[in-house]
mmCIF file of C-alpha atoms in Angstrom:
data_model
loop_
_atom_site.group_PDB
_atom_site.id
_atom_site.type_symbol
_atom_site.label_atom_id
_atom_site.label_comp_id
_atom_site.label_asym_id
_atom_site.label_seq_id
_atom_site.Cartn_x
_atom_site.Cartn_y
_atom_site.Cartn_z
ATOM 1 C CA MET A 1 -0.067 0.042 -0.033
ATOM 2 C CA PRO A 2 1.495 3.509 -0.853
ATOM 3 C CA ALA A 3 2.475 5.755 1.901
ATOM 4 C CA SER A 4 0.545 8.981 2.070
ATOM 5 C CA ARG A 5 2.181 11.585 0.237
ATOM 6 C CA TYR A 6 0.363 14.254 1.820
ATOM 7 C CA THR A 7 1.030 15.622 5.421
ATOM 8 C CA VAL A 8 -0.208 18.353 7.440
ATOM 9 C CA SER A 9 2.440 20.748 6.362
ATOM 10 C CA ASP A 10 1.016 20.525 2.542
ATOM 11 C CA VAL A 11 -2.392 21.765 3.770
ATOM 12 C CA MET A 12 -2.212 23.838 6.935
ATOM 13 C CA THR A 13 -2.533 27.455 7.180
ATOM 14 C CA ARG A 14 0.862 28.956 7.853
ATOM 15 C CA THR A 15 -0.336 32.562 8.716
ATOM 16 C CA ALA A 16 -2.282 31.699 12.110
ATOM 17 C CA VAL A 17 -3.761 34.142 14.346
ATOM 18 C CA ALA A 18 -2.641 33.731 17.898
ATOM 19 C CA ILE A 19 -3.239 35.057 21.436
ATOM 20 C CA GLY A 20 -0.990 35.489 24.542
ATOM 21 C CA ARG A 21 -2.200 34.467 28.089
ATOM 22 C CA GLU A 22 -2.984 37.977 29.000
ATOM 23 C CA ALA A 23 -5.675 38.520 26.096
ATOM 24 C CA SER A 24 -9.282 39.788 27.153
ATOM 25 C CA TYR A 25 -12.421 37.935 26.578
ATOM 26 C CA LYS A 26 -13.496 40.511 24.398
ATOM 27 C CA GLU A 27 -10.329 40.622 22.454
ATOM 28 C CA ILE A 28 -10.640 36.784 22.005
ATOM 29 C CA VAL A 29 -14.105 37.299 20.329
ATOM 30 C CA GLU A 30 -13.191 40.338 18.154
ATOM 31 C CA LEU A 31 -10.233 38.198 16.710
ATOM 32 C CA MET A 32 -12.581 34.960 16.325
ATOM 33 C CA HIS A 33 -14.951 37.270 14.352
ATOM 34 C CA GLU A 34 -12.559 39.130 12.393
ATOM 35 C CA TRP A 35 -10.578 35.993 11.232
ATOM 36 C CA LYS A 36 -13.613 33.775 10.999
ATOM 37 C CA VAL A 37 -11.999 30.925 13.211
ATOM 38 C CA SER A 38 -13.528 28.816 15.847
ATOM 39 C CA ALA A 39 -10.479 28.554 18.163
ATOM 40 C CA LEU A 40 -7.089 30.546 18.653
ATOM 41 C CA PRO A 41 -3.929 29.125 19.939
ATOM 42 C CA VAL A 42 -2.465 30.706 23.252
ATOM 43 C CA LEU A 43 1.224 31.192 23.315
ATOM 44 C CA GLU A 44 4.034 32.319 25.572
ATOM 45 C CA GLY A 45 7.667 33.222 25.146
ATOM 46 C CA GLU A 46 8.893 32.793 21.783
ATOM 47 C CA GLY A 47 5.710 31.185 20.300
ATOM 48 C CA ARG A 48 5.321 27.961 22.458
ATOM 49 C CA VAL A 49 1.847 26.700 22.497
ATOM 50 C CA VAL A 50 0.252 26.275 25.955
ATOM 51 C CA GLY A 51 -3.431 26.057 25.243
ATOM 52 C CA VAL A 52 -6.120 26.707 23.137
ATOM 53 C CA VAL A 53 -9.109 28.956 23.289
ATOM 54 C CA SER A 54 -12.365 27.655 21.541
ATOM 55 C CA GLU A 55 -15.722 28.894 21.051
ATOM 56 C CA ALA A 56 -16.657 25.937 23.577
ATOM 57 C CA ASP A 57 -14.503 27.630 26.181
ATOM 58 C CA LEU A 58 -16.308 31.111 25.695
ATOM 59 C CA LEU A 59 -19.814 30.012 25.658
ATOM 60 C CA PRO A 60 -20.232 29.262 29.402
ATOM 61 C CA LYS A 61 -20.378 32.986 30.132
ATOM 62 C CA GLU A 62 -23.575 33.033 28.098
ATOM 63 C CA GLU A 63 -25.042 29.681 29.190
ATOM 64 C CA PHE A 64 -24.504 30.408 33.196
ATOM 65 C CA ARG A 65 -25.325 34.127 32.875
ATOM 66 C CA SER A 66 -28.418 33.747 34.977
ATOM 67 C CA VAL A 67 -28.465 30.171 36.313
ATOM 68 C CA GLU A 68 -26.230 27.923 38.290
ATOM 69 C CA PRO A 69 -24.956 24.669 37.190
ATOM 70 C CA ALA A 70 -27.461 21.855 37.858
ATOM 71 C CA LEU A 71 -24.993 18.825 37.500
ATOM 72 C CA PRO A 72 -21.662 18.016 38.946
ATOM 73 C CA GLU A 73 -20.241 17.721 35.393
ATOM 74 C CA GLN A 74 -21.326 21.191 34.794
ATOM 75 C CA LEU A 75 -19.021 22.647 37.488
ATOM 76 C CA GLU A 76 -15.828 22.801 35.535
ATOM 77 C CA GLU A 77 -17.643 24.179 32.709
ATOM 78 C CA ALA A 78 -19.485 26.762 34.943
ATOM 79 C CA SER A 79 -15.949 27.982 36.311
ATOM 80 C CA LYS A 80 -15.173 29.538 33.257
ATOM 81 C CA ALA A 81 -18.282 31.653 33.180
ATOM 82 C CA GLY A 82 -16.253 34.325 35.384
ATOM 83 C CA ALA A 83 -13.022 34.065 33.462
ATOM 84 C CA VAL A 84 -11.757 37.243 31.541
ATOM 85 C CA LEU A 85 -8.461 36.162 30.243
ATOM 86 C CA ALA A 86 -7.132 33.763 27.707
ATOM 87 C CA GLU A 87 -5.206 31.865 30.736
ATOM 88 C CA GLU A 88 -8.268 31.141 32.719
ATOM 89 C CA LEU A 89 -10.327 30.288 29.686
ATOM 90 C CA MET A 90 -7.863 27.980 27.768
ATOM 91 C CA SER A 91 -7.920 24.198 27.260
ATOM 92 C CA SER A 92 -4.603 22.970 28.344
ATOM 93 C CA PRO A 93 -2.464 21.126 27.138
ATOM 94 C CA ALA A 94 -3.378 22.067 23.875
ATOM 95 C CA ILE A 95 -3.893 19.345 21.443
ATOM 96 C CA THR A 96 -1.655 19.608 18.339
ATOM 97 C CA VAL A 97 -0.341 17.855 15.591
ATOM 98 C CA HIS A 98 3.281 18.158 13.993
ATOM 99 C CA PRO A 99 3.772 19.115 10.357
ATOM 100 C CA GLY A 100 5.300 16.045 9.163
ATOM 101 C CA ALA A 101 2.291 14.105 10.310
ATOM 102 C CA PRO A 102 -0.042 12.294 7.600
ATOM 103 C CA VAL A 103 -3.377 14.144 6.767
ATOM 104 C CA ALA A 104 -5.216 11.010 7.968
ATOM 105 C CA GLU A 105 -3.483 11.346 11.208
ATOM 106 C CA ALA A 106 -4.661 15.009 11.683
ATOM 107 C CA ALA A 107 -8.111 13.769 10.654
ATOM 108 C CA ARG A 108 -8.506 11.034 13.305
ATOM 109 C CA ILE A 109 -7.161 13.476 15.922
ATOM 110 C CA MET A 110 -9.836 15.901 15.101
ATOM 111 C CA ALA A 111 -12.504 13.320 15.117
ATOM 112 C CA ARG A 112 -11.398 11.716 18.365
ATOM 113 C CA LYS A 113 -10.940 14.850 20.322
ATOM 114 C CA GLY A 114 -14.056 16.659 18.692
ATOM 115 C CA VAL A 115 -12.206 19.536 17.601
ATOM 116 C CA LYS A 116 -12.432 21.629 14.585
ATOM 117 C CA ARG A 117 -8.800 23.165 14.170
ATOM 118 C CA LEU A 118 -5.442 22.197 15.435
ATOM 119 C CA PRO A 119 -2.401 24.082 16.203
ATOM 120 C CA VAL A 120 0.688 22.874 14.022
ATOM 121 C CA VAL A 121 3.804 22.738 16.463
ATOM 122 C CA ASN A 122 7.398 21.774 15.780
ATOM 123 C CA GLN A 123 9.340 19.230 18.039
ATOM 124 C CA VAL A 124 9.894 22.050 20.702
ATOM 125 C CA GLY A 125 6.093 23.240 20.823
ATOM 126 C CA MET A 126 6.731 26.132 18.667
ATOM 127 C CA LEU A 127 3.549 27.383 16.366
ATOM 128 C CA GLU A 128 4.196 26.839 12.986
ATOM 129 C CA GLY A 129 0.340 26.987 11.573
ATOM 130 C CA VAL A 130 -3.008 25.826 11.983
ATOM 131 C CA VAL A 131 -4.881 22.912 10.232
ATOM 132 C CA SER A 132 -8.660 23.024 10.028
ATOM 133 C CA ARG A 133 -11.196 20.488 8.893
ATOM 134 C CA GLY A 134 -11.564 22.631 5.519
ATOM 135 C CA ASP A 135 -7.716 22.370 5.151
ATOM 136 C CA LEU A 136 -7.901 18.754 5.519
ATOM 137 C CA LEU A 137 -10.616 18.573 2.501
ATOM 138 C CA LYS A 138 -7.840 19.938 0.153
ATOM 139 C CA VAL A 139 -6.552 16.750 -0.778
ATOM 140 C CA PHE A 140 -9.935 16.195 -2.533
ATOM 141 C CA LEU A 141 -8.870 19.018 -5.017
ATOM 142 C CA ARG A 142 -6.461 16.745 -6.779
ATOM 143 C CA PRO A 143 -7.078 16.564 -10.584
ATOM 144 C CA ASP A 144 -8.256 12.947 -11.651
ATOM 145 C CA GLY A 145 -5.073 12.643 -14.052
ATOM 146 C CA GLU A 146 -2.839 13.125 -11.062
ATOM 147 C CA LEU A 147 -4.769 10.527 -9.041
ATOM 148 C CA ALA A 148 -4.598 8.069 -11.801
ATOM 149 C CA GLU A 149 -0.979 8.483 -12.370
ATOM 150 C CA GLU A 150 -0.227 7.681 -8.778
ATOM 151 C CA ILE A 151 -2.437 4.778 -8.730
ATOM 152 C CA HIS A 152 -0.711 3.477 -11.813
ATOM 153 C CA GLN A 153 2.713 3.974 -10.671
ATOM 154 C CA GLU A 154 2.214 3.151 -6.879
ATOM 155 C CA VAL A 155 -0.583 0.746 -6.768
ATOM 156 C CA LEU A 156 -1.104 -1.472 -9.950
ATOM 157 C CA ALA A 157 2.726 -1.618 -10.802
ATOM 158 C CA GLY A 158 3.294 -3.027 -7.272
ATOM 159 C CA LEU A 159 0.353 -5.067 -6.484
ATOM 160 C CA ALA A 160 -0.928 -6.472 -9.882
ATOM 161 C CA PRO A 161 1.702 -6.000 -12.735
ATOM 162 C CA GLY A 162 1.252 -7.532 -15.844
ATOM 163 C CA THR A 163 -2.605 -8.545 -15.144
ATOM 164 C CA GLY A 164 -3.915 -6.244 -17.798
ATOM 165 C CA LEU A 165 -6.095 -4.410 -15.263
ATOM 166 C CA ASP A 166 -7.515 -0.931 -16.287
ATOM 167 C CA PHE A 167 -9.181 1.755 -14.634
ATOM 168 C CA THR A 168 -10.729 5.109 -14.701
ATOM 169 C CA VAL A 169 -10.974 7.799 -12.279
ATOM 170 C CA GLU A 170 -13.896 10.285 -12.700
ATOM 171 C CA GLU A 171 -14.533 13.174 -10.024
ATOM 172 C CA GLY A 172 -12.422 10.975 -7.655
ATOM 173 C CA VAL A 173 -14.042 8.040 -8.070
ATOM 174 C CA VAL A 174 -11.688 5.092 -9.212
ATOM 175 C CA THR A 175 -13.290 1.940 -11.217
ATOM 176 C CA LEU A 176 -10.984 -1.078 -11.549
ATOM 177 C CA ARG A 177 -11.784 -3.451 -14.567
ATOM 178 C CA GLY A 178 -10.559 -6.241 -16.341
ATOM 179 C CA PRO A 179 -9.580 -9.789 -15.695
ATOM 180 C CA LEU A 180 -7.734 -10.998 -12.135
ATOM 181 C CA ARG A 181 -6.839 -14.639 -11.271
ATOM 182 C CA ASP A 182 -6.099 -14.062 -7.948
ATOM 183 C CA ARG A 183 -9.249 -13.241 -5.913
ATOM 184 C CA ALA A 184 -7.226 -12.596 -2.821
ATOM 185 C CA LEU A 185 -6.011 -9.348 -4.336
ATOM 186 C CA VAL A 186 -9.286 -7.625 -4.286
ATOM 187 C CA PRO A 187 -9.186 -6.454 -0.903
ATOM 188 C CA LEU A 188 -5.582 -5.470 -1.071
ATOM 189 C CA LEU A 189 -6.135 -3.315 -4.351
ATOM 190 C CA ALA A 190 -9.303 -1.575 -2.750
ATOM 191 C CA ARG A 191 -7.435 -0.803 0.098
ATOM 192 C CA ALA A 192 -4.184 0.411 -1.679
ATOM 193 C CA VAL A 193 -6.469 2.511 -4.088
ATOM 194 C CA ARG A 194 -8.732 3.837 -1.324
ATOM 195 C CA ALA A 195 -5.333 5.094 0.587
ATOM 196 C CA VAL A 196 -4.348 7.225 -2.257
ATOM 197 C CA GLU A 197 -5.077 11.144 -0.869
ATOM 198 C CA GLY A 198 -7.778 12.446 -2.842
ATOM 199 C CA VAL A 199 -9.504 9.249 -3.641
ATOM 200 C CA VAL A 200 -13.299 9.718 -3.191
ATOM 201 C CA ASP A 201 -14.419 6.013 -3.488
ATOM 202 C CA VAL A 202 -13.576 2.782 -5.335
ATOM 203 C CA ARG A 203 -15.434 0.196 -7.481
ATOM 204 C CA MET A 204 -14.456 -3.028 -8.702
ATOM 205 C CA GLU A 205 -15.787 -4.377 -11.963
ATOM 206 C CA LEU A 206 -13.117 -7.457 -11.842
ATOM 207 C CA ASP A 207 -13.630 -10.886 -14.023
ATOM 208 C CA GLY A 208 -12.294 -14.099 -12.385
ATOM 209 C CA PRO A 209 -10.348 -16.689 -14.471
ATOM 210 C CA ALA A 210 -13.299 -17.950 -15.915
ATOM 211 C CA GLY A 211 -14.904 -14.684 -16.468
ATOM 212 C CA THR A 212 -16.912 -14.726 -13.485
ATOM 213 C CA ALA A 213 -17.227 -11.370 -11.319
ATOM 214 C CA ALA A 214 -14.629 -11.181 -8.817
ATOM 215 C CA ALA A 215 -15.854 -8.321 -7.104
#
């Protein structure tokens, strides 16, 4: 299976707006509105990421404006209702990703942690950029011809050389066609093609050794 060619550094936004520990609540809201972002990294020193303030961190001020927390699990959230500085509001330690991480890894972190944006940091925790859900979708902008070239060179040449398999790529959907005697290759081919960054779906229209459908 081909290794992912796309890393976080290929899709991230390098010009990232960030704040310091002493940024005020209103300043944070104004920056989010101005830059149309849902979270801001909090930096200290030369630019080391120490936390993140997200919209979720800001909402308790409105949620608990006139009511008290009713459940024990709401106490920590409600404590942020009285916060006025970034260091009081931020979630720490920050959930981050390295620029060399595969795009798929960033997607898994976002899904697992339920966040929309990740600060991108180097080995010593210094901010290099931000990657958002929208950034991760950029791989699906790859042209069909570029996908076809990678599939030909990286997948078929390695897994099914000389089999006579043909394929087409249309709007990111790959359709494999032709004879395939070794049925054990079917799931391997499907996974390898699907692993190519930018592939939307894989369809198998393969014939077995006696002309029967292999998938």
